[in-house]
Structures are given as C-alpha cells and as structure tokens.
C-alpha cells in the first residue's frame, strides 16, 4: 500500500514515515500544500495522510480543491486543530477521517486499516481469495489452512493483488504501492519479489500478463 504523507513538521514527519515503513507501507513524504495538490492530481497513492497547517497551501484548501476535481483517494486528516468546528470543517471538506495530534502510532495504523477496509468494501481486516486468507491486522497469511511466513513487502504485494482478485494489476501500480514514488527501483525488483512470493503460495497462483502486470484468480486452490 502506497501512502502519501503530507507533514511539514520535520521531527513528526520523520517519525511517522519511519513507523509506517516498519509496518510495511511504501511512503512518499511531502512537506507543503502545493506538492500535496500535485500528488493528489497524480492519483498514485492509495491513501493520503494530510496535515492542515501547511506552507504554500493550507490543507483544507488542498482537500476542497481535490474533491472539486472528483479525486476520490481516501484522505486522513492529521491536525492539532481539535475544536469541534475544525473537525467538522475537515470532514465537510472531504476528509474520510480526522485524527487529532498528538496520537499514538497504533491508533494511526488502526485508522489506516479502517479506511483500507472501507475503500475495498471489506467488513473486517481479512481478505479471502479461495485458499488464501490474509489478516491485515495481524499481518499474517494462511494458505490451504497452513500459516505462511511473508516478508513485509511480500505481504504488501499479495494484499495489492488479493484486493483486486480477478483483475489485472499493472506493474507501475504495484511498484508505486510497494516502493513509493521517491525510490529508484530497478526493473527486476518486482519480478524477484513475485518469484519469491510464488515459491510460498504456488507458482500457478499469480499469473503474469506479459508486458502489463500480474493478477490472482478469484478462486485460488
């Protein structure tokens, strides 16, 4: 999952960036409102974490403009503006959730999981595709009833494919989700990751659509 973090406080931004990467997310960290607006137009992130008090362009202004352009990327506002009127303004501007600073990283992670479930129409933290069962909260996988150990990046790759089971997921979309936009990733990195995952869940589970990307069938055996 690729998260765009927009936070101009360097200490807080670095802490959130580090915590999210430890949880297996790909993070692009931006520090001003204009860059945030460009990132939202680019529409490559799965989720935006948006501070409101930004230089260049206020977070609320960014949010209103994005929604006026029909940009539907989920947005979680993070702000020290804790007054009821501020929270109402953020939600009315188009935020999907509103988290008051300071917050614990565990709460942030739970809010991210909640928004992910909502975006993909899930009732809980589990995704099931045939014999594959992925638990987003525990970051665990069972395949054919057996627990399978995955690296964080393998887990993120499998999640991206399972959320779109039966549909082609393009290479660039996967690379953005796994590595973010600010990392220089070689062309072979994704292939190596897919190969390693296939060794754990079966070589026929993940199908290559040559020149385009990968997909998982809706019924994995």
Coordinates of N, CA and C in Angstrom, one line a residue:
X1 N 0.8 -1.2 0.0 CA 0.0 0.0 0.0 C 0.9 1.2 0.0
X2 N 0.6 2.2 -0.9 CA 1.4 3.4 -1.1 C 0.6 4.5 -0.4
X3 N 1.3 5.1 0.6 CA 0.7 6.2 1.4 C 1.5 7.5 1.1
X4 N 0.8 8.6 0.8 CA 1.4 9.9 0.7 C 1.2 10.6 2.0
X5 N 2.3 10.9 2.7 CA 2.3 11.6 3.9 C 2.6 13.1 3.7
X6 N 1.7 14.0 4.1 CA 2.0 15.4 3.9 C 2.1 16.0 5.3
X7 N 3.3 16.4 5.7 CA 3.5 16.9 7.1 C 4.8 17.8 7.0
X8 N 4.7 19.0 7.5 CA 5.8 20.0 7.4 C 6.6 20.0 8.6
X9 N 6.2 19.4 9.7 CA 7.0 19.2 10.9 C 8.0 18.1 10.7
X10 N 9.3 18.5 10.6 CA 10.3 17.5 10.2 C 10.4 16.4 11.2
X11 N 10.4 16.7 12.5 CA 10.5 15.6 13.5 C 9.4 14.7 13.5
X12 N 8.1 15.2 13.5 CA 6.9 14.4 13.4 C 6.9 13.6 12.1
X13 N 7.1 14.3 11.0 CA 7.1 13.6 9.7 C 8.0 12.4 9.6
X14 N 9.3 12.6 10.1 CA 10.3 11.6 10.1 C 9.8 10.4 11.0
X15 N 9.2 10.7 12.1 CA 8.7 9.6 13.0 C 7.6 8.8 12.3
X16 N 6.6 9.5 11.7 CA 5.5 8.8 11.1 C 6.0 8.0 9.9
X17 N 6.9 8.6 9.1 CA 7.5 7.9 7.9 C 8.1 6.6 8.3
X18 N 9.0 6.7 9.3 CA 9.7 5.5 9.8 C 8.7 4.5 10.4
X19 N 7.7 4.9 11.1 CA 6.8 3.9 11.7 C 6.0 3.2 10.6
X20 N 5.5 4.0 9.6 CA 4.7 3.4 8.6 C 5.6 2.4 7.7
X21 N 6.8 2.7 7.5 CA 7.7 1.8 6.7 C 7.9 0.6 7.5
X22 N 8.0 0.7 8.9 CA 8.2 -0.5 9.7 C 7.0 -1.4 9.6
X23 N 5.8 -0.8 9.4 CA 4.6 -1.6 9.2 C 4.4 -2.2 7.8
X24 N 5.3 -1.9 6.9 CA 5.3 -2.5 5.6 C 4.7 -1.6 4.5
X25 N 4.4 -0.3 4.8 CA 3.8 0.6 3.8 C 4.9 1.3 3.0
X26 N 4.6 1.6 1.8 CA 5.5 2.4 1.0 C 5.1 3.9 1.2
X27 N 6.0 4.8 1.5 CA 5.6 6.1 1.9 C 6.3 7.1 1.1
X28 N 5.6 8.1 0.5 CA 6.2 9.3 -0.1 C 5.8 10.5 0.9
X29 N 6.9 11.1 1.4 CA 6.7 12.2 2.4 C 6.9 13.5 1.7
X30 N 5.8 14.4 1.7 CA 5.8 15.7 1.2 C 5.7 16.7 2.4
X31 N 6.1 18.0 2.1 CA 6.1 18.9 3.2 C 5.4 20.2 3.0
X32 N 4.7 20.4 1.9 CA 4.0 21.6 1.6 C 2.7 21.3 0.8
X33 N 1.8 22.3 0.9 CA 0.5 22.1 0.3 C 0.5 22.0 -1.2
X34 N 1.4 22.7 -1.9 CA 1.4 22.7 -3.4 C 1.8 21.3 -3.8
X35 N 2.9 20.7 -3.2 CA 3.3 19.4 -3.5 C 2.2 18.4 -3.3
X36 N 1.5 18.6 -2.2 CA 0.3 17.7 -1.8 C -0.7 17.7 -2.9
X37 N -1.0 18.9 -3.5 CA -2.0 19.0 -4.5 C -1.6 18.3 -5.8
X38 N -0.3 18.4 -6.1 CA 0.3 17.7 -7.3 C 0.2 16.2 -7.1
X39 N 0.5 15.8 -5.9 CA 0.4 14.3 -5.6 C -1.0 13.8 -5.7
X40 N -2.0 14.6 -5.3 CA -3.4 14.2 -5.3 C -3.8 14.1 -6.8
X41 N -3.4 15.1 -7.6 CA -3.7 15.0 -9.0 C -3.1 13.8 -9.7
X42 N -1.9 13.5 -9.3 CA -1.2 12.3 -9.8 C -2.0 11.0 -9.6
X43 N -2.7 11.0 -8.4 CA -3.6 9.9 -8.1 C -2.9 8.5 -8.0
X44 N -1.6 8.5 -7.6 CA -0.9 7.2 -7.5 C -1.0 6.6 -6.1
X45 N -1.3 7.4 -5.1 CA -1.4 6.9 -3.7 C -2.7 6.2 -3.4
X46 N -2.6 5.2 -2.5 CA -3.8 4.5 -2.0 C -4.5 5.3 -0.9
X47 N -3.7 6.1 -0.2 CA -4.2 6.9 0.9 C -3.3 8.1 1.1
X48 N -4.0 9.2 1.5 CA -3.3 10.5 1.8 C -3.4 10.8 3.3
X49 N -2.3 11.0 4.0 CA -2.3 11.5 5.4 C -2.0 13.0 5.3
X50 N -2.9 13.8 5.6 CA -2.8 15.2 5.3 C -2.8 16.1 6.6
X51 N -1.7 16.8 6.8 CA -1.7 17.9 7.8 C -2.5 19.1 7.3
X52 N -3.0 19.9 8.2 CA -3.8 21.1 7.7 C -2.9 22.3 7.7
X53 N -2.1 22.5 8.6 CA -1.3 23.8 8.7 C 0.0 23.7 7.8
X54 N -0.2 23.7 6.5 CA 0.9 23.5 5.6 C 1.4 24.9 5.0
X55 N 2.7 25.0 4.7 CA 3.1 26.2 3.9 C 2.7 26.0 2.5
X56 N 2.5 27.2 1.8 CA 2.2 27.2 0.4 C 0.8 27.1 0.1
X57 N 0.1 26.2 0.8 CA -1.4 26.0 0.5 C -1.9 25.2 1.7
X58 N -2.9 25.8 2.4 CA -3.5 25.1 3.6 C -4.1 23.8 3.2
X59 N -4.0 22.8 4.2 CA -4.5 21.5 3.9 C -6.0 21.5 3.6
X60 N -6.8 22.3 4.2 CA -8.2 22.3 3.9 C -8.4 22.8 2.5
X61 N -7.6 23.8 2.0 CA -7.7 24.2 0.7 C -7.4 23.1 -0.3
X62 N -6.3 22.4 0.0 CA -5.9 21.2 -0.8 C -7.0 20.2 -0.9
X63 N -7.6 19.9 0.2 CA -8.7 18.9 0.3 C -9.9 19.4 -0.5
X64 N -10.3 20.6 -0.4 CA -11.5 21.1 -1.1 C -11.3 21.1 -2.6
X65 N -10.1 21.5 -3.0 CA -9.7 21.5 -4.4 C -9.7 20.1 -5.0
X66 N -9.1 19.2 -4.3 CA -9.1 17.8 -4.7 C -10.5 17.2 -4.9
X67 N -11.3 17.4 -3.9 CA -12.7 16.9 -4.1 C -13.5 17.6 -5.2
X68 N -13.2 18.8 -5.4 CA -13.9 19.5 -6.5 C -13.5 19.0 -7.9
X69 N -12.3 18.4 -7.9 CA -11.8 17.7 -9.2 C -12.2 16.3 -9.2
X70 N -13.0 15.8 -8.3 CA -13.5 14.5 -8.2 C -12.4 13.5 -8.0
X71 N -11.4 13.9 -7.2 CA -10.3 13.0 -6.8 C -10.8 12.2 -5.6
X72 N -10.9 10.9 -5.7 CA -11.6 10.1 -4.6 C -10.6 9.4 -3.7
X73 N -9.3 9.6 -3.8 CA -8.3 9.0 -2.9 C -8.7 9.2 -1.5
X74 N -8.8 8.2 -0.6 CA -9.1 8.4 0.8 C -8.1 9.4 1.5
X75 N -8.6 10.3 2.3 CA -7.8 11.2 3.0 C -8.0 11.2 4.5
X76 N -7.0 11.0 5.2 CA -7.0 11.0 6.7 C -6.3 12.3 7.1
X77 N -7.1 13.2 7.7 CA -6.5 14.5 8.2 C -5.9 14.3 9.5
X78 N -4.7 14.8 9.7 CA -4.0 14.8 11.0 C -3.8 16.2 11.4
X79 N -4.3 16.6 12.5 CA -4.2 18.0 12.9 C -4.3 18.3 14.4
X80 N -3.6 19.3 14.8 CA -3.7 19.8 16.2 C -4.9 20.7 16.4
X81 N -5.6 21.0 15.3 CA -6.9 21.7 15.4 C -8.0 20.8 16.0
X82 N -8.1 20.9 17.3 CA -9.0 19.9 18.0 C -10.4 20.4 18.3
X83 N -10.7 21.7 17.9 CA -12.0 22.2 18.2 C -13.1 21.5 17.3
X84 N -14.3 21.4 17.8 CA -15.3 20.7 17.1 C -15.5 21.3 15.7
X85 N -15.5 22.6 15.6 CA -15.7 23.3 14.4 C -14.6 22.9 13.4
X86 N -13.4 22.8 13.8 CA -12.3 22.4 12.9 C -12.5 21.0 12.4
X87 N -12.9 20.1 13.3 CA -13.2 18.7 12.8 C -14.3 18.6 11.8
X88 N -15.4 19.4 12.1 CA -16.5 19.4 11.2 C -16.1 20.0 9.8
X89 N -15.3 21.1 9.9 CA -14.8 21.7 8.6 C -14.0 20.7 7.8
X90 N -13.1 19.9 8.5 CA -12.3 18.9 7.8 C -13.1 17.9 7.1
X91 N -14.1 17.3 7.8 CA -14.9 16.3 7.3 C -15.8 16.8 6.2
X92 N -16.4 18.0 6.4 CA -17.2 18.6 5.3 C -16.4 18.9 4.1
X93 N -15.1 19.2 4.2 CA -14.3 19.5 3.1 C -13.9 18.2 2.3
X94 N -14.2 17.1 2.9 CA -14.0 15.8 2.1 C -13.1 14.8 2.7
X95 N -12.7 15.1 4.0 CA -11.8 14.1 4.7 C -12.6 12.8 5.0
X96 N -12.0 11.7 4.9 CA -12.6 10.4 5.3 C -12.5 10.1 6.7
X97 N -11.5 10.7 7.4 CA -11.3 10.6 8.8 C -10.5 11.7 9.3
X98 N -10.5 11.9 10.7 CA -9.9 13.1 11.3 C -9.2 12.6 12.5
X99 N -7.9 12.8 12.6 CA -7.1 12.3 13.8 C -6.4 13.5 14.4
X100 N -6.6 13.6 15.7 CA -6.1 14.8 16.4 C -4.7 14.5 17.0
X101 N -3.8 15.4 16.7 CA -2.4 15.4 17.3 C -2.4 15.8 18.7
X102 N -1.6 15.2 19.6 CA -0.7 14.1 19.3 C -1.5 12.8 19.3
X103 N -1.0 11.8 18.6 CA -1.7 10.5 18.6 C -0.6 9.4 18.6
X104 N -1.1 8.2 19.0 CA -0.2 7.0 19.1 C -0.2 6.4 17.7
X105 N 1.0 5.8 17.3 CA 1.1 5.2 16.0 C 0.2 4.0 15.9
X106 N -0.2 3.3 17.0 CA -1.1 2.2 16.9 C -2.5 2.7 16.4
X107 N -2.9 3.9 16.9 CA -4.2 4.4 16.5 C -4.2 4.8 15.0
X108 N -3.1 5.4 14.6 CA -2.9 5.8 13.2 C -3.0 4.5 12.3
X109 N -2.3 3.5 12.7 CA -2.3 2.2 11.9 C -3.7 1.7 11.9
X110 N -4.5 1.7 13.0 CA -5.8 1.2 13.0 C -6.7 2.0 12.1
X111 N -6.6 3.4 12.1 CA -7.4 4.2 11.2 C -7.1 3.9 9.7
X112 N -5.8 3.7 9.4 CA -5.4 3.3 8.1 C -6.0 2.0 7.7
X113 N -6.0 1.0 8.5 CA -6.7 -0.3 8.2 C -8.2 -0.1 8.0
X114 N -8.8 0.8 8.8 CA -10.2 1.0 8.7 C -10.5 1.6 7.3
X115 N -9.8 2.6 6.9 CA -10.0 3.3 5.6 C -9.7 2.3 4.5
X116 N -8.7 1.5 4.6 CA -8.4 0.5 3.6 C -9.6 -0.5 3.4
X117 N -10.2 -0.9 4.6 CA -11.3 -1.8 4.5 C -12.5 -1.1 3.8
X118 N -12.7 0.1 4.2 CA -13.9 0.9 3.6 C -13.7 1.0 2.1
X119 N -12.4 1.4 1.7 CA -12.2 1.6 0.3 C -12.4 0.4 -0.6
X120 N -12.2 -0.8 0.0 CA -12.3 -2.1 -0.7 C -13.6 -2.8 -0.3
X121 N -14.5 -2.2 0.4 CA -15.7 -2.8 0.7 C -15.6 -4.0 1.6
X122 N -14.6 -4.0 2.6 CA -14.4 -5.2 3.5 C -15.1 -4.9 4.8
X123 N -15.7 -6.0 5.4 CA -16.3 -5.8 6.7 C -15.3 -5.9 7.8
X124 N -14.2 -6.6 7.6 CA -13.2 -6.7 8.7 C -11.8 -6.6 8.1
X125 N -10.8 -7.0 8.9 CA -9.4 -6.9 8.4 C -9.0 -8.1 7.6
X126 N -9.9 -9.0 7.2 CA -9.5 -10.2 6.5 C -9.9 -10.1 5.0
X127 N -9.0 -10.6 4.2 CA -9.3 -10.7 2.7 C -9.1 -12.2 2.4
X128 N -10.1 -12.8 1.8 CA -10.1 -14.2 1.4 C -10.3 -14.4 -0.1
X129 N -9.3 -15.1 -0.7 CA -9.4 -15.4 -2.1 C -9.1 -16.9 -2.2
X130 N -10.2 -17.7 -2.3 CA -10.0 -19.1 -2.3 C -9.3 -19.6 -1.1
X131 N -8.2 -20.3 -1.3 CA -7.4 -20.9 -0.2 C -6.5 -19.9 0.5
X132 N -6.4 -18.7 0.0 CA -5.6 -17.6 0.6 C -6.4 -16.8 1.5
X133 N -5.9 -16.7 2.8 CA -6.6 -15.9 3.8 C -5.6 -14.9 4.4
X134 N -5.8 -13.6 4.2 CA -4.9 -12.6 4.6 C -5.5 -11.8 5.7
X135 N -4.8 -11.7 6.9 CA -5.3 -10.9 8.0 C -4.5 -9.6 8.1
X136 N -5.1 -8.5 7.8 CA -4.4 -7.2 7.7 C -4.0 -6.7 9.1
X137 N -4.8 -7.0 10.1 CA -4.4 -6.5 11.4 C -3.2 -7.3 12.0
X138 N -3.2 -8.6 11.8 CA -2.1 -9.4 12.3 C -1.0 -9.5 11.3
X139 N -1.1 -9.0 10.1 CA -0.2 -9.2 9.0 C 0.2 -10.6 8.9
X140 N -0.8 -11.5 8.8 CA -0.5 -12.9 8.6 C -1.2 -13.5 7.5
X141 N -0.7 -14.6 7.0 CA -1.3 -15.3 5.8 C -1.5 -16.8 6.1
X142 N -2.6 -17.4 5.8 CA -2.8 -18.8 5.8 C -3.1 -19.2 4.4
X143 N -2.5 -20.3 3.9 CA -2.7 -20.8 2.6 C -3.0 -22.3 2.7
X144 N -4.2 -22.7 2.3 CA -4.6 -24.1 2.4 C -4.6 -24.6 3.8
X145 N -4.9 -23.7 4.7 CA -5.0 -23.9 6.2 C -3.7 -23.9 6.9
X146 N -2.6 -23.6 6.2 CA -1.3 -23.5 6.9 C -0.8 -22.1 6.9
X147 N -0.1 -21.7 8.0 CA 0.4 -20.4 8.2 C 1.7 -20.3 7.3
X148 N 1.7 -19.2 6.5 CA 2.9 -18.9 5.6 C 3.6 -17.6 6.1
X149 N 4.9 -17.7 6.3 CA 5.7 -16.6 6.7 C 6.0 -15.7 5.5
X150 N 5.7 -14.4 5.5 CA 5.9 -13.5 4.5 C 6.8 -12.3 5.0
X151 N 7.6 -11.8 4.1 CA 8.3 -10.5 4.4 C 7.2 -9.4 4.3
X152 N 7.5 -8.2 4.8 CA 6.6 -7.1 4.8 C 6.2 -6.8 3.3
X153 N 7.3 -6.8 2.4 CA 7.0 -6.5 1.1 C 6.2 -7.5 0.3
X154 N 6.5 -8.8 0.6 CA 5.7 -9.9 0.0 C 4.2 -9.8 0.5
X155 N 4.0 -9.4 1.8 CA 2.7 -9.2 2.3 C 2.0 -8.1 1.5
X156 N 2.7 -7.0 1.3 CA 2.1 -5.8 0.7 C 1.7 -6.2 -0.8
X157 N 2.6 -6.9 -1.5 CA 2.3 -7.4 -2.8 C 1.1 -8.3 -2.9
X158 N 1.0 -9.2 -2.0 CA -0.1 -10.1 -2.0 C -1.4 -9.4 -1.7
X159 N -1.3 -8.5 -0.8 CA -2.5 -7.7 -0.4 C -3.0 -6.9 -1.7
X160 N -2.1 -6.3 -2.4 CA -2.5 -5.5 -3.6 C -3.1 -6.4 -4.6
X161 N -2.6 -7.6 -4.8 CA -3.2 -8.5 -5.8 C -4.6 -9.1 -5.3
X162 N -4.6 -9.5 -4.0 CA -5.9 -10.1 -3.5 C -7.0 -9.1 -3.4
X163 N -6.7 -7.8 -3.1 CA -7.8 -6.8 -3.1 C -8.4 -6.6 -4.5
X164 N -7.6 -7.0 -5.5 CA -8.1 -6.8 -6.9 C -8.2 -8.2 -7.6
X165 N -8.6 -9.2 -6.9 CA -8.6 -10.6 -7.4 C -9.5 -10.6 -8.7
X166 N -8.9 -11.3 -9.7 CA -9.6 -11.4 -11.0 C -9.4 -10.3 -11.9
X167 N -8.6 -9.3 -11.5 CA -8.3 -8.1 -12.3 C -6.8 -8.0 -12.5
X168 N -6.4 -7.5 -13.6 CA -5.0 -7.2 -13.9 C -4.6 -6.0 -13.0
X169 N -3.4 -6.1 -12.4 CA -2.8 -5.0 -11.6 C -1.5 -4.7 -12.4
X170 N -1.4 -3.5 -12.9 CA -0.3 -3.1 -13.7 C 1.0 -3.0 -12.9
X171 N 2.1 -3.2 -13.6 CA 3.4 -3.2 -13.0 C 3.7 -1.8 -12.2
X172 N 3.4 -0.7 -12.9 CA 3.7 0.6 -12.3 C 2.8 0.8 -11.0
X173 N 1.6 0.3 -11.1 CA 0.7 0.4 -9.9 C 1.3 -0.3 -8.7
X174 N 1.8 -1.5 -9.0 CA 2.4 -2.4 -8.0 C 3.7 -1.7 -7.4
X175 N 4.5 -1.2 -8.3 CA 5.8 -0.6 -7.9 C 5.5 0.6 -7.0
X176 N 4.5 1.4 -7.4 CA 4.2 2.6 -6.6 C 3.7 2.1 -5.2
X177 N 2.8 1.1 -5.2 CA 2.3 0.6 -3.9 C 3.4 0.0 -3.0
X178 N 4.4 -0.6 -3.6 CA 5.4 -1.3 -2.8 C 6.6 -0.4 -2.5
X179 N 6.9 0.5 -3.4 CA 8.2 1.3 -3.2 C 7.9 2.8 -3.1
X180 N 6.7 3.3 -3.4 CA 6.5 4.7 -3.3 C 7.1 5.4 -4.6
X181 N 6.9 6.7 -4.7 CA 7.4 7.4 -5.9 C 8.8 7.9 -5.8
X182 N 9.4 8.0 -4.6 CA 10.7 8.6 -4.4 C 11.8 7.6 -4.2
X183 N 11.6 6.4 -4.7 CA 12.7 5.4 -4.6 C 13.0 4.9 -6.0
X184 N 14.3 4.8 -6.2 CA 14.9 4.4 -7.5 C 14.9 2.8 -7.5
X185 N 13.9 2.2 -8.1 CA 13.7 0.8 -8.1 C 14.1 0.2 -9.4
X186 N 15.0 -0.8 -9.5 CA 15.3 -1.4 -10.7 C 14.2 -2.2 -11.3
X187 N 14.2 -2.4 -12.6 CA 13.1 -3.1 -13.3 C 12.9 -4.6 -12.8
X188 N 14.0 -5.2 -12.3 CA 13.9 -6.6 -11.9 C 13.5 -6.8 -10.5
X189 N 13.3 -5.7 -9.7 CA 13.0 -5.8 -8.3 C 11.6 -6.5 -8.1
X190 N 10.6 -6.0 -8.9 CA 9.3 -6.6 -8.8 C 9.3 -8.1 -9.2
X191 N 10.0 -8.4 -10.3 CA 10.0 -9.8 -10.7 C 10.6 -10.7 -9.6
X192 N 11.6 -10.2 -9.0 CA 12.3 -11.0 -7.9 C 11.3 -11.2 -6.8
X193 N 10.6 -10.2 -6.4 CA 9.6 -10.3 -5.3 C 8.4 -11.2 -5.7
X194 N 7.9 -11.1 -6.9 CA 6.9 -12.0 -7.3 C 7.3 -13.5 -7.3
X195 N 8.6 -13.7 -7.8 CA 9.1 -15.1 -7.8 C 9.2 -15.6 -6.4
X196 N 9.7 -14.8 -5.4 CA 9.8 -15.3 -4.0 C 8.4 -15.6 -3.5
X197 N 7.4 -14.8 -3.8 CA 6.0 -15.0 -3.3 C 5.4 -16.3 -3.9
X198 N 5.7 -16.5 -5.2 CA 5.2 -17.7 -5.8 C 5.7 -19.0 -5.2
X199 N 7.0 -18.9 -4.7 CA 7.5 -20.1 -4.1 C 6.8 -20.5 -2.8
X200 N 6.1 -19.5 -2.2 CA 5.4 -19.7 -1.0 C 3.9 -20.0 -1.1
X201 N 3.3 -19.5 -2.2 CA 1.9 -19.7 -2.4 C 1.5 -20.4 -3.7
X202 N 2.5 -21.0 -4.3 CA 2.3 -21.8 -5.5 C 2.6 -21.0 -6.8
X203 N 3.3 -21.6 -7.7 CA 3.7 -20.9 -8.9 C 2.5 -20.6 -9.9
X204 N 1.4 -21.3 -9.7 CA 0.2 -21.0 -10.6 C -0.7 -20.0 -10.0
X205 N -0.5 -19.6 -8.7 CA -1.4 -18.7 -8.0 C -1.4 -17.3 -8.6
X206 N -0.2 -16.8 -9.0 CA 0.0 -15.4 -9.5 C 0.3 -15.6 -11.0
X207 N -0.6 -15.0 -11.8 CA -0.4 -15.1 -13.3 C 0.3 -13.8 -13.8
X208 N 1.2 -14.0 -14.7 CA 1.9 -12.9 -15.4 C 1.1 -12.5 -16.7
X209 N 0.8 -11.3 -16.8 CA 0.2 -10.8 -18.1 C 1.4 -10.0 -18.7
X210 N 2.1 -10.7 -19.6 CA 3.3 -10.2 -20.1 C 3.2 -8.8 -20.7
X211 N 4.1 -7.9 -20.2 CA 4.2 -6.5 -20.7 C 3.2 -5.6 -20.0
X212 N 2.4 -6.1 -19.1 CA 1.4 -5.3 -18.4 C 1.5 -5.4 -16.9
X213 N 1.4 -6.7 -16.3 CA 1.4 -6.8 -14.9 C 1.1 -8.2 -14.4
X214 N 0.4 -8.3 -13.3 CA 0.1 -9.5 -12.7 C -1.4 -9.6 -12.2
X215 N -1.9 -10.8 -11.9 CA -3.2 -10.9 -11.4 C -3.3 -12.3 -10.6
X216 N -4.3 -12.3 -9.7 CA -4.6 -13.5 -9.0 C -6.1 -13.8 -9.3
X217 N -6.3 -15.1 -9.6 CA -7.7 -15.6 -9.9 C -8.6 -15.4 -8.7
X218 N -9.9 -15.4 -8.9 CA -10.8 -15.2 -7.8 C -10.9 -16.5 -6.9
X219 N -10.6 -17.6 -7.5 CA -10.7 -18.9 -6.7 C -9.3 -19.5 -6.8
X220 N -8.5 -19.3 -5.7 CA -7.2 -19.9 -5.6 C -7.3 -21.2 -4.9
X221 N -6.8 -22.3 -5.4 CA -6.9 -23.6 -4.8 C -5.5 -24.0 -4.2

